[in-house]
PDB file of C-alpha atoms in Angstrom:
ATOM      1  CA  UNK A   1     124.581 -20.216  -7.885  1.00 44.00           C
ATOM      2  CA  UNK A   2     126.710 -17.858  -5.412  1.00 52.00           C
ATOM      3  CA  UNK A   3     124.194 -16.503  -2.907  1.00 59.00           C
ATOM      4  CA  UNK A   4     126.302 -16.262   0.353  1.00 61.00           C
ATOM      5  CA  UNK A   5     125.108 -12.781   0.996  1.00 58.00           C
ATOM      6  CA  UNK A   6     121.583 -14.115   1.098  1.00 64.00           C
ATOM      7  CA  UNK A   7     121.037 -14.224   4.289  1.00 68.00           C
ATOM      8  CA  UNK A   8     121.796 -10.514   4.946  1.00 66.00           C
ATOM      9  CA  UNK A   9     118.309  -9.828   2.733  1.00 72.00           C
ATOM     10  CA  UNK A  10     115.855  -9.969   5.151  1.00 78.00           C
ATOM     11  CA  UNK A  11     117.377  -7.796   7.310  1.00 83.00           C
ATOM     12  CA  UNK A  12     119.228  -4.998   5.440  1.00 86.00           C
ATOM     13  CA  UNK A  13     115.234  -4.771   3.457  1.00 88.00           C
ATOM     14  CA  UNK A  14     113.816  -2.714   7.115  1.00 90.00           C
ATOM     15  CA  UNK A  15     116.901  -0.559   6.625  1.00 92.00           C
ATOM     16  CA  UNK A  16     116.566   0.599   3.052  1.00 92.00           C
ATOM     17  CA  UNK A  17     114.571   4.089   2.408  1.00 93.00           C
ATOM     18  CA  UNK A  18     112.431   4.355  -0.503  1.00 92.00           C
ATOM     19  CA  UNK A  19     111.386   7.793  -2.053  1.00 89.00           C
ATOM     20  CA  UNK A  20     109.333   8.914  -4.953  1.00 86.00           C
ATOM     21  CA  UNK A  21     110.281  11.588  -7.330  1.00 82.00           C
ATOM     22  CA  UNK A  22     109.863  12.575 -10.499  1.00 75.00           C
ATOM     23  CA  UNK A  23     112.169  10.786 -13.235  1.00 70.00           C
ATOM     24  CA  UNK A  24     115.153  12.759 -15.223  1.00 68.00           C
ATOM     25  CA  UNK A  25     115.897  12.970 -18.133  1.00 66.00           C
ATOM     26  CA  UNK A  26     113.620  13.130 -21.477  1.00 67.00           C
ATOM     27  CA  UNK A  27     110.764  11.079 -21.737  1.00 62.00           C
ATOM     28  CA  UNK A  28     107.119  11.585 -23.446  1.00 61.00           C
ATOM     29  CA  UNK A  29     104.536  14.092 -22.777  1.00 61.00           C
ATOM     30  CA  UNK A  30     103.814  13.137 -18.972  1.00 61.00           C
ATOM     31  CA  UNK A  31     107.450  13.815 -18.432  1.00 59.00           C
ATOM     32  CA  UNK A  32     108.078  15.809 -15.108  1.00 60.00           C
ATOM     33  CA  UNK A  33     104.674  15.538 -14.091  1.00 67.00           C
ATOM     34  CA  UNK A  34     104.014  12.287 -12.007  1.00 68.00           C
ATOM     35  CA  UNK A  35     106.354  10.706  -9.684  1.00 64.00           C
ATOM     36  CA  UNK A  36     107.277   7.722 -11.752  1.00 70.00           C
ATOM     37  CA  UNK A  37     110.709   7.378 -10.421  1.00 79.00           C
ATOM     38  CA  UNK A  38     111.972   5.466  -7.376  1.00 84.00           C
ATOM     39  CA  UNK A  39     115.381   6.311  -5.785  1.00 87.00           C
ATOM     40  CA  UNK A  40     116.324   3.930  -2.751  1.00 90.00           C
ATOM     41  CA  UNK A  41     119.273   4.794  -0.286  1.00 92.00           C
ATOM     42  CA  UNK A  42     120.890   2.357   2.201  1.00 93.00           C
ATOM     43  CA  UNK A  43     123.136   3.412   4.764  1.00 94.00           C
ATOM     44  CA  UNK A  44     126.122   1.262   4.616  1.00 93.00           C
ATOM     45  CA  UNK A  45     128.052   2.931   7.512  1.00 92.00           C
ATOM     46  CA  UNK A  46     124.846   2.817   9.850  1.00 93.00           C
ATOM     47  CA  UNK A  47     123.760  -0.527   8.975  1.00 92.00           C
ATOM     48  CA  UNK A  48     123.090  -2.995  11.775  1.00 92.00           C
ATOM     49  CA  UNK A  49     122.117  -5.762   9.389  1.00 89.00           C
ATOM     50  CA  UNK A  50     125.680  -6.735   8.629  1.00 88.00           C
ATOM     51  CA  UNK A  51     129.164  -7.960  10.439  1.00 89.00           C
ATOM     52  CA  UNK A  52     131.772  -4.455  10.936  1.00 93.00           C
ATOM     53  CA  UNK A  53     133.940  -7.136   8.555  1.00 92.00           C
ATOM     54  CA  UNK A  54     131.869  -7.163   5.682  1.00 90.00           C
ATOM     55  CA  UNK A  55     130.617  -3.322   6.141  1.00 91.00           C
ATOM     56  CA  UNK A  56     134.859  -2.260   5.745  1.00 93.00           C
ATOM     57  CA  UNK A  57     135.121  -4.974   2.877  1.00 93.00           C
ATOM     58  CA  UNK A  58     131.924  -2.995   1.373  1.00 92.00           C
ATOM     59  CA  UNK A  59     133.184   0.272   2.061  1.00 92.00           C
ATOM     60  CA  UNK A  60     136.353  -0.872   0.433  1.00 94.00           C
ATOM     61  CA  UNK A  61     134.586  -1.935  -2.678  1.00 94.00           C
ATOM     62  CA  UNK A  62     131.893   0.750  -2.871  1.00 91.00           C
ATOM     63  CA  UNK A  63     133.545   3.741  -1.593  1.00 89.00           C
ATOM     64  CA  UNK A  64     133.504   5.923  -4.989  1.00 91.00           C
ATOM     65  CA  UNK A  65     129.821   5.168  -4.698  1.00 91.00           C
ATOM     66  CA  UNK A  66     128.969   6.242  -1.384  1.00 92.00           C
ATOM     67  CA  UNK A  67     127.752   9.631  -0.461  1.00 92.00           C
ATOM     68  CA  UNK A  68     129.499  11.795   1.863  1.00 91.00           C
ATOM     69  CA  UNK A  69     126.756  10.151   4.829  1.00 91.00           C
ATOM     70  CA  UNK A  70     127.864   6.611   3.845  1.00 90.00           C
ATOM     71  CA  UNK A  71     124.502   6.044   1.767  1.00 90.00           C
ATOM     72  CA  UNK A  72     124.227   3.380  -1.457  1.00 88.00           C
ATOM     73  CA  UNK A  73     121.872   5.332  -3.574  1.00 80.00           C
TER      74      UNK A  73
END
């Protein structure tokens, strides 16, 4: 098992936003009614949790998934 990353866990977890909303798309008849959706956003470009190395290789990776603030959502 390849878990080099790891170690970043504990860390990057006190940086990550959590936010209820209500889920897309169809569903049954309590559809857009309760929040049973969870969106989470992480700030890559912010992010004090990991080396300015592995944030550029990240960015590098990731970048057609980041918002325009830098966030993983």
């Amino acid at each position: 098992v390849h878990n080099r990353g790891m170690k970043y866990v504990p860390q990057i977890i006190h940086e990550l936003e959590f936010e209820m909303t209500r889920s897309r798309g169809a569903g049954g008849q309590h559809v857009n009614k309760t929040n049973s959706a969870v969106l989470l956003r992480w700030s890559l470009v912010d992010s004090q949790s990991i080396s300015e190395a592995l944030k550029n290789q990240l960015i590098n990776k990731l970048g057609n998934y980041l918002s325009t603030e830098g966030q993983i959502t």
